[in-house]
PDB file of C-alpha atoms in Angstrom:
ATOM      1  CA  UNK H   3       3.507  -4.810 -26.460  1.00 45.00           C
ATOM      2  CA  UNK H   4       2.328  -4.493 -22.887  1.00 54.00           C
ATOM      3  CA  UNK H   5       2.757  -1.359 -20.833  1.00 80.00           C
ATOM      4  CA  UNK H   6       2.185  -1.028 -17.162  1.00 94.00           C
ATOM      5  CA  UNK H   7       3.589  -1.716 -13.731  1.00 96.00           C
ATOM      6  CA  UNK H   8       4.304  -4.738 -11.555  1.00 95.00           C
ATOM      7  CA  UNK H   9       4.737  -4.285  -7.813  1.00 96.00           C
ATOM      8  CA  UNK H  10       6.460  -7.269  -6.236  1.00 96.00           C
ATOM      9  CA  UNK H  11       6.756  -7.732  -2.477  1.00 96.00           C
ATOM     10  CA  UNK H  12       9.681  -9.586  -0.949  1.00 96.00           C
ATOM     11  CA  UNK H  13       8.899 -11.907   1.950  1.00 95.00           C
ATOM     12  CA  UNK H  14      10.797  -9.590   4.298  1.00 96.00           C
ATOM     13  CA  UNK H  15       8.684  -6.602   3.243  1.00 97.00           C
ATOM     14  CA  UNK H  16       5.476  -8.652   3.501  1.00 96.00           C
ATOM     15  CA  UNK H  17       6.276  -9.726   7.072  1.00 95.00           C
ATOM     16  CA  UNK H  18       6.978  -6.123   8.074  1.00 95.00           C
ATOM     17  CA  UNK H  19       3.700  -4.895   6.576  1.00 96.00           C
ATOM     18  CA  UNK H  20       1.769  -7.618   8.374  1.00 94.00           C
ATOM     19  CA  UNK H  21       3.425  -7.241  11.780  1.00 94.00           C
ATOM     20  CA  UNK H  22       3.298  -3.444  11.846  1.00 93.00           C
ATOM     21  CA  UNK H  23      -0.279  -3.394  10.617  1.00 93.00           C
ATOM     22  CA  UNK H  24      -1.486  -6.023  13.085  1.00 92.00           C
ATOM     23  CA  UNK H  25       0.261  -4.361  16.022  1.00 91.00           C
ATOM     24  CA  UNK H  26      -1.465  -1.047  15.328  1.00 90.00           C
ATOM     25  CA  UNK H  27      -4.754  -2.872  14.795  1.00 90.00           C
ATOM     26  CA  UNK H  28      -4.660  -5.176  17.803  1.00 88.00           C
ATOM     27  CA  UNK H  29      -2.578  -3.588  20.581  1.00 85.00           C
ATOM     28  CA  UNK H  30      -3.535  -0.607  22.732  1.00 74.00           C
ATOM     29  CA  UNK H  31      -1.188   2.372  22.239  1.00 67.00           C
ATOM     30  CA  UNK H  32      -0.590   4.967  24.959  1.00 63.00           C
ATOM     31  CA  UNK H  33      -4.121   4.996  26.363  1.00 58.00           C
ATOM     32  CA  UNK H  34      -5.589   4.899  22.871  1.00 62.00           C
ATOM     33  CA  UNK H  35      -7.844   2.055  21.866  1.00 67.00           C
ATOM     34  CA  UNK H  36      -6.634  -0.449  19.264  1.00 71.00           C
ATOM     35  CA  UNK H  37      -7.684  -0.448  15.601  1.00 82.00           C
ATOM     36  CA  UNK H  38      -5.245   2.349  14.752  1.00 88.00           C
ATOM     37  CA  UNK H  39      -3.938   3.032  11.272  1.00 91.00           C
ATOM     38  CA  UNK H  40      -0.190   3.140  10.636  1.00 92.00           C
ATOM     39  CA  UNK H  41       2.210   3.863   7.780  1.00 93.00           C
ATOM     40  CA  UNK H  42       5.819   3.582   6.641  1.00 95.00           C
ATOM     41  CA  UNK H  43       8.331   3.829   3.805  1.00 96.00           C
ATOM     42  CA  UNK H  44       9.095   1.370   0.987  1.00 97.00           C
ATOM     43  CA  UNK H  45      12.575   0.744  -0.414  1.00 98.00           C
ATOM     44  CA  UNK H  46      13.723  -1.397  -3.328  1.00 98.00           C
ATOM     45  CA  UNK H  47      14.580  -0.970  -6.964  1.00 97.00           C
ATOM     46  CA  UNK H  48      13.071  -0.464 -10.406  1.00 97.00           C
ATOM     47  CA  UNK H  49      13.666  -2.803 -13.347  1.00 96.00           C
ATOM     48  CA  UNK H  50      12.362  -2.642 -16.952  1.00 95.00           C
ATOM     49  CA  UNK H  51      10.751  -5.926 -18.032  1.00 92.00           C
ATOM     50  CA  UNK H  52      10.886  -7.579 -21.451  1.00 90.00           C
ATOM     51  CA  UNK H  53       7.220  -6.806 -22.114  1.00 90.00           C
ATOM     52  CA  UNK H  54       7.822  -3.074 -21.582  1.00 91.00           C
ATOM     53  CA  UNK H  55       6.307  -2.964 -18.099  1.00 94.00           C
ATOM     54  CA  UNK H  56       8.191  -1.575 -15.103  1.00 96.00           C
ATOM     55  CA  UNK H  57       8.874  -3.792 -12.102  1.00 96.00           C
ATOM     56  CA  UNK H  58       9.032  -2.163  -8.671  1.00 97.00           C
ATOM     57  CA  UNK H  59      10.669  -4.691  -6.374  1.00 98.00           C
ATOM     58  CA  UNK H  60       9.988  -3.829  -2.727  1.00 98.00           C
ATOM     59  CA  UNK H  61      12.741  -5.256  -0.553  1.00 98.00           C
ATOM     60  CA  UNK H  62      12.233  -3.311   2.669  1.00 96.00           C
ATOM     61  CA  UNK H  63       9.248  -1.756   4.421  1.00 97.00           C
ATOM     62  CA  UNK H  64       9.435   0.010   7.767  1.00 93.00           C
ATOM     63  CA  UNK H  65       7.118   1.855  10.113  1.00 93.00           C
ATOM     64  CA  UNK H  66       7.004   5.620  10.679  1.00 92.00           C
ATOM     65  CA  UNK H  67       7.037   5.924  14.457  1.00 88.00           C
ATOM     66  CA  UNK H  68       6.508   9.708  14.215  1.00 90.00           C
ATOM     67  CA  UNK H  69       3.239   9.474  12.250  1.00 88.00           C
ATOM     68  CA  UNK H  70       0.012  10.778  13.784  1.00 87.00           C
ATOM     69  CA  UNK H  71      -2.297   7.789  14.066  1.00 83.00           C
ATOM     70  CA  UNK H  72      -5.937   7.273  14.887  1.00 77.00           C
ATOM     71  CA  UNK H  73      -8.797   4.961  13.911  1.00 72.00           C
ATOM     72  CA  UNK H  74      -9.803   6.833  10.781  1.00 77.00           C
ATOM     73  CA  UNK H  75      -6.545   8.156   9.397  1.00 83.00           C
ATOM     74  CA  UNK H  76      -2.783   8.284   9.654  1.00 90.00           C
ATOM     75  CA  UNK H  77      -0.697  11.340   8.764  1.00 86.00           C
ATOM     76  CA  UNK H  78       2.928  10.690   7.814  1.00 87.00           C
ATOM     77  CA  UNK H  79       5.666  12.964   9.111  1.00 89.00           C
ATOM     78  CA  UNK H  80       7.367  14.306   5.980  1.00 90.00           C
ATOM     79  CA  UNK H  81      10.594  14.760   7.955  1.00 92.00           C
ATOM     80  CA  UNK H  82      10.684  10.987   8.358  1.00 92.00           C
ATOM     81  CA  UNK H  83      10.472  10.568   4.591  1.00 91.00           C
ATOM     82  CA  UNK H  84      13.381  12.956   4.084  1.00 93.00           C
ATOM     83  CA  UNK H  85      15.515  11.331   6.789  1.00 95.00           C
ATOM     84  CA  UNK H  86      15.022   7.766   5.604  1.00 94.00           C
ATOM     85  CA  UNK H  87      15.395   8.528   1.894  1.00 94.00           C
ATOM     86  CA  UNK H  88      18.603  10.503   2.543  1.00 95.00           C
ATOM     87  CA  UNK H  89      20.115   7.810   4.797  1.00 95.00           C
ATOM     88  CA  UNK H  90      19.314   4.996   2.377  1.00 95.00           C
ATOM     89  CA  UNK H  91      20.612   6.993  -0.578  1.00 93.00           C
ATOM     90  CA  UNK H  92      23.903   7.693   1.183  1.00 96.00           C
ATOM     91  CA  UNK H  93      24.644   4.293   2.719  1.00 97.00           C
ATOM     92  CA  UNK H  94      22.482   1.772   0.823  1.00 96.00           C
ATOM     93  CA  UNK H  95      22.232   3.307  -2.659  1.00 95.00           C
ATOM     94  CA  UNK H  96      21.224  -0.056  -4.127  1.00 95.00           C
ATOM     95  CA  UNK H  97      17.833   0.404  -2.449  1.00 97.00           C
ATOM     96  CA  UNK H  98      15.857   3.382  -3.692  1.00 96.00           C
ATOM     97  CA  UNK H  99      12.982   5.140  -1.987  1.00 96.00           C
ATOM     98  CA  UNK H 100       9.921   3.918  -3.920  1.00 97.00           C
ATOM     99  CA  UNK H 101       7.004   5.301  -1.936  1.00 96.00           C
ATOM    100  CA  UNK H 102       5.023   4.377   1.140  1.00 95.00           C
ATOM    101  CA  UNK H 103       2.254   2.252   2.581  1.00 96.00           C
ATOM    102  CA  UNK H 104      -0.503   2.906   5.058  1.00 94.00           C
ATOM    103  CA  UNK H 105      -3.234   0.817   6.618  1.00 94.00           C
ATOM    104  CA  UNK H 106      -7.022   0.934   6.599  1.00 93.00           C
ATOM    105  CA  UNK H 107      -8.679  -0.753   9.572  1.00 93.00           C
ATOM    106  CA  UNK H 108     -12.176  -2.199   9.995  1.00 92.00           C
ATOM    107  CA  UNK H 109     -13.889  -4.208  12.695  1.00 90.00           C
ATOM    108  CA  UNK H 110     -15.413  -6.665  10.222  1.00 91.00           C
ATOM    109  CA  UNK H 111     -15.157  -7.828   6.623  1.00 90.00           C
ATOM    110  CA  UNK H 112     -18.689  -6.583   5.956  1.00 91.00           C
ATOM    111  CA  UNK H 113     -17.518  -3.078   6.891  1.00 91.00           C
ATOM    112  CA  UNK H 114     -14.849  -3.275   4.177  1.00 90.00           C
ATOM    113  CA  UNK H 115     -17.482  -3.974   1.536  1.00 88.00           C
ATOM    114  CA  UNK H 116     -19.960  -1.332   2.697  1.00 84.00           C
ATOM    115  CA  UNK H 117     -17.967   1.911   2.626  1.00 83.00           C
ATOM    116  CA  UNK H 118     -19.671   4.883   1.035  1.00 78.00           C
ATOM    117  CA  UNK H 119     -18.693   6.099  -2.408  1.00 70.00           C
ATOM    118  CA  UNK H 120     -16.725   9.354  -2.341  1.00 71.00           C
ATOM    119  CA  UNK H 121     -16.747  12.239  -4.784  1.00 66.00           C
ATOM    120  CA  UNK H 122     -15.162  11.134  -8.054  1.00 64.00           C
ATOM    121  CA  UNK H 123     -15.557   7.423  -7.307  1.00 67.00           C
ATOM    122  CA  UNK H 124     -16.803   5.081  -9.974  1.00 70.00           C
ATOM    123  CA  UNK H 125     -19.141   2.137  -9.689  1.00 66.00           C
ATOM    124  CA  UNK H 126     -17.380  -0.599  -7.752  1.00 64.00           C
ATOM    125  CA  UNK H 127     -15.070   1.750  -5.851  1.00 68.00           C
ATOM    126  CA  UNK H 128     -16.977   1.204  -2.587  1.00 69.00           C
ATOM    127  CA  UNK H 129     -14.343  -1.116  -1.140  1.00 81.00           C
ATOM    128  CA  UNK H 130     -12.399  -0.360   2.021  1.00 87.00           C
ATOM    129  CA  UNK H 131      -9.206  -1.790   0.565  1.00 90.00           C
ATOM    130  CA  UNK H 132      -9.105   0.949  -2.074  1.00 90.00           C
ATOM    131  CA  UNK H 133      -7.364   4.280  -1.605  1.00 91.00           C
ATOM    132  CA  UNK H 134      -9.459   7.122  -0.203  1.00 89.00           C
ATOM    133  CA  UNK H 135      -9.914  10.708  -1.310  1.00 89.00           C
ATOM    134  CA  UNK H 136      -8.031  11.782   1.805  1.00 89.00           C
ATOM    135  CA  UNK H 137      -5.062   9.684   0.682  1.00 92.00           C
ATOM    136  CA  UNK H 138      -5.182  11.288  -2.759  1.00 92.00           C
ATOM    137  CA  UNK H 139      -5.366  14.787  -1.298  1.00 92.00           C
ATOM    138  CA  UNK H 140      -2.307  14.159   0.913  1.00 92.00           C
ATOM    139  CA  UNK H 141      -0.244  13.109  -2.108  1.00 93.00           C
ATOM    140  CA  UNK H 142      -1.284  16.155  -4.129  1.00 92.00           C
ATOM    141  CA  UNK H 143      -0.580  18.491  -1.177  1.00 92.00           C
ATOM    142  CA  UNK H 144       2.944  17.073  -0.884  1.00 91.00           C
ATOM    143  CA  UNK H 145       3.594  16.764  -4.622  1.00 90.00           C
ATOM    144  CA  UNK H 146       6.860  18.728  -4.736  1.00 89.00           C
ATOM    145  CA  UNK H 147       8.417  16.748  -1.896  1.00 90.00           C
ATOM    146  CA  UNK H 148       7.248  13.404  -3.278  1.00 89.00           C
ATOM    147  CA  UNK H 149       8.609  14.187  -6.748  1.00 88.00           C
ATOM    148  CA  UNK H 150      11.968  15.284  -5.336  1.00 91.00           C
ATOM    149  CA  UNK H 151      12.421  11.934  -3.596  1.00 92.00           C
ATOM    150  CA  UNK H 152      11.156   9.776  -6.448  1.00 92.00           C
ATOM    151  CA  UNK H 153       7.824   8.685  -4.973  1.00 94.00           C
ATOM    152  CA  UNK H 154       6.522   6.074  -7.442  1.00 96.00           C
ATOM    153  CA  UNK H 155       4.131   3.680  -5.706  1.00 97.00           C
ATOM    154  CA  UNK H 156       1.717   3.530  -2.798  1.00 97.00           C
ATOM    155  CA  UNK H 157       0.332   0.492  -0.979  1.00 97.00           C
ATOM    156  CA  UNK H 158      -2.821   0.195   1.103  1.00 96.00           C
ATOM    157  CA  UNK H 159      -2.809  -2.597   3.701  1.00 96.00           C
ATOM    158  CA  UNK H 160      -6.363  -3.209   4.897  1.00 95.00           C
ATOM    159  CA  UNK H 161      -7.133  -5.275   7.997  1.00 94.00           C
ATOM    160  CA  UNK H 162     -10.525  -6.514   9.172  1.00 93.00           C
ATOM    161  CA  UNK H 163     -11.621  -8.838  11.949  1.00 91.00           C
ATOM    162  CA  UNK H 164     -13.417 -12.135  11.353  1.00 89.00           C
ATOM    163  CA  UNK H 165     -15.582 -14.139  13.754  1.00 84.00           C
ATOM    164  CA  UNK H 166     -13.892 -17.398  12.816  1.00 81.00           C
ATOM    165  CA  UNK H 167     -10.427 -18.398  11.766  1.00 79.00           C
ATOM    166  CA  UNK H 168     -10.213 -18.205   7.988  1.00 67.00           C
ATOM    167  CA  UNK H 169      -8.709 -20.796   5.695  1.00 64.00           C
ATOM    168  CA  UNK H 170      -5.111 -20.518   4.577  1.00 59.00           C
ATOM    169  CA  UNK H 171      -4.472 -19.175   1.099  1.00 62.00           C
ATOM    170  CA  UNK H 172      -4.220 -16.016  -0.947  1.00 60.00           C
ATOM    171  CA  UNK H 173      -5.870 -14.808  -4.135  1.00 64.00           C
ATOM    172  CA  UNK H 174      -6.316 -11.668  -6.229  1.00 63.00           C
ATOM    173  CA  UNK H 175      -8.927  -9.418  -4.631  1.00 58.00           C
ATOM    174  CA  UNK H 176     -10.237  -7.916  -7.851  1.00 51.00           C
ATOM    175  CA  UNK H 177     -10.377  -8.590 -11.565  1.00 47.00           C
ATOM    176  CA  UNK H 178      -7.230  -6.583 -12.380  1.00 57.00           C
ATOM    177  CA  UNK H 179      -4.921  -8.231  -9.821  1.00 83.00           C
ATOM    178  CA  UNK H 180      -4.236  -4.789  -8.373  1.00 89.00           C
ATOM    179  CA  UNK H 181      -4.966  -6.183  -4.907  1.00 90.00           C
ATOM    180  CA  UNK H 182      -4.447  -9.474  -3.105  1.00 91.00           C
ATOM    181  CA  UNK H 183      -6.298 -10.837  -0.090  1.00 89.00           C
ATOM    182  CA  UNK H 184      -5.443 -13.503   2.467  1.00 90.00           C
ATOM    183  CA  UNK H 185      -6.371 -14.663   5.966  1.00 89.00           C
ATOM    184  CA  UNK H 186      -4.272 -14.582   9.123  1.00 88.00           C
ATOM    185  CA  UNK H 187      -6.153 -16.377  11.884  1.00 86.00           C
ATOM    186  CA  UNK H 188      -9.201 -14.236  12.656  1.00 89.00           C
ATOM    187  CA  UNK H 189      -7.978 -11.370  10.485  1.00 91.00           C
ATOM    188  CA  UNK H 190      -8.457 -10.818   6.762  1.00 91.00           C
ATOM    189  CA  UNK H 191      -5.813  -8.711   5.009  1.00 93.00           C
ATOM    190  CA  UNK H 192      -5.822  -6.976   1.627  1.00 93.00           C
ATOM    191  CA  UNK H 193      -2.808  -5.317   0.004  1.00 95.00           C
ATOM    192  CA  UNK H 194      -3.600  -2.929  -2.859  1.00 95.00           C
ATOM    193  CA  UNK H 195      -1.039  -1.256  -5.131  1.00 96.00           C
ATOM    194  CA  UNK H 196      -1.101   2.109  -6.904  1.00 96.00           C
ATOM    195  CA  UNK H 197       1.342   3.778  -9.259  1.00 96.00           C
ATOM    196  CA  UNK H 198       1.919   7.525  -9.230  1.00 95.00           C
ATOM    197  CA  UNK H 199       1.886   9.794 -12.280  1.00 92.00           C
ATOM    198  CA  UNK H 200       2.321  13.500 -12.948  1.00 88.00           C
ATOM    199  CA  UNK H 201      -0.541  15.637 -14.242  1.00 84.00           C
ATOM    200  CA  UNK H 202      -0.639  19.419 -14.574  1.00 82.00           C
ATOM    201  CA  UNK H 203       2.275  19.968 -12.216  1.00 78.00           C
ATOM    202  CA  UNK H 204       1.069  17.678  -9.460  1.00 83.00           C
ATOM    203  CA  UNK H 205       1.118  13.934  -8.748  1.00 89.00           C
ATOM    204  CA  UNK H 206      -1.801  11.545  -8.550  1.00 92.00           C
ATOM    205  CA  UNK H 207      -2.454   7.943  -7.619  1.00 94.00           C
ATOM    206  CA  UNK H 208      -3.761   5.596 -10.282  1.00 93.00           C
ATOM    207  CA  UNK H 209      -7.428   4.649 -10.304  1.00 89.00           C
ATOM    208  CA  UNK H 210      -8.983   1.859  -8.283  1.00 87.00           C
ATOM    209  CA  UNK H 211      -9.061  -1.432 -10.177  1.00 83.00           C
ATOM    210  CA  UNK H 212      -6.572  -0.006 -12.702  1.00 88.00           C
ATOM    211  CA  UNK H 213      -5.662  -2.227 -15.650  1.00 87.00           C
ATOM    212  CA  UNK H 214      -2.037  -1.078 -15.756  1.00 93.00           C
ATOM    213  CA  UNK H 215      -0.834  -2.313 -12.371  1.00 94.00           C
ATOM    214  CA  UNK H 216      -0.430  -5.778 -10.879  1.00 93.00           C
ATOM    215  CA  UNK H 217       0.757  -6.726  -7.411  1.00 93.00           C
ATOM    216  CA  UNK H 218       2.787  -9.898  -6.919  1.00 92.00           C
ATOM    217  CA  UNK H 219       3.847 -11.600  -3.719  1.00 91.00           C
ATOM    218  CA  UNK H 220       5.716 -14.847  -4.494  1.00 89.00           C
ATOM    219  CA  UNK H 221       5.647 -16.026  -0.878  1.00 86.00           C
ATOM    220  CA  UNK H 222       1.833 -15.942  -1.013  1.00 83.00           C
ATOM    221  CA  UNK H 223       0.904 -16.490  -4.663  1.00 79.00           C
ATOM    222  CA  UNK H 224       3.990 -18.180  -6.112  1.00 75.00           C
ATOM    223  CA  UNK H 225       6.088 -16.805  -8.937  1.00 73.00           C
ATOM    224  CA  UNK H 226       4.522 -15.418 -12.103  1.00 68.00           C
ATOM    225  CA  UNK H 227       6.445 -14.989 -15.294  1.00 63.00           C
ATOM    226  CA  UNK H 228       7.421 -16.444 -18.642  1.00 61.00           C
ATOM    227  CA  UNK H 229      10.713 -17.831 -19.934  1.00 59.00           C
TER     228      UNK H 229
END
């Protein structure tokens, strides 16, 4: 019997991730240059599947306007997490707080595939669309808060420029289907998914290229499933 996690993006959530990410990447913000990172919250629901995996259906994604953003990092405002999770729980209890997303930004596709390995990385982890050590440290530093609000998944939306308009289409970005990649004009986009687990009183993101998690986006890849 299978065990693991499926993260499925609704079309509405996908559009929000794309538009918010591209705006931060492409548009100048308050005298700052473009190519900024951004982040936001994810809301949806959790469903057990017949094969014993857990489905996290992401229905809504939004942007944290209070986050501190720059070219190399984005720092969420934890007060925004509390506010949004409390409001949704009170007035839209059918949509649970599932976690968050943030972007990684690069000038070119070659930059995405030439990042340096960080401490603890394994062979093959030198991809810009994977989660960074800084991301992992933020989660561990905010473990108590994240656990109290049911933080279960994290997404990384990576954007890179291309010299030419890319072909239309989407495909898995690695052998485990933990990430998908697609082109939007002269931009290439990756979306990578991570589940969160407890260990020794703190919370951690799953490994890069993890076998236990799959990301699905029916509006890009079509439906997957068995009857």
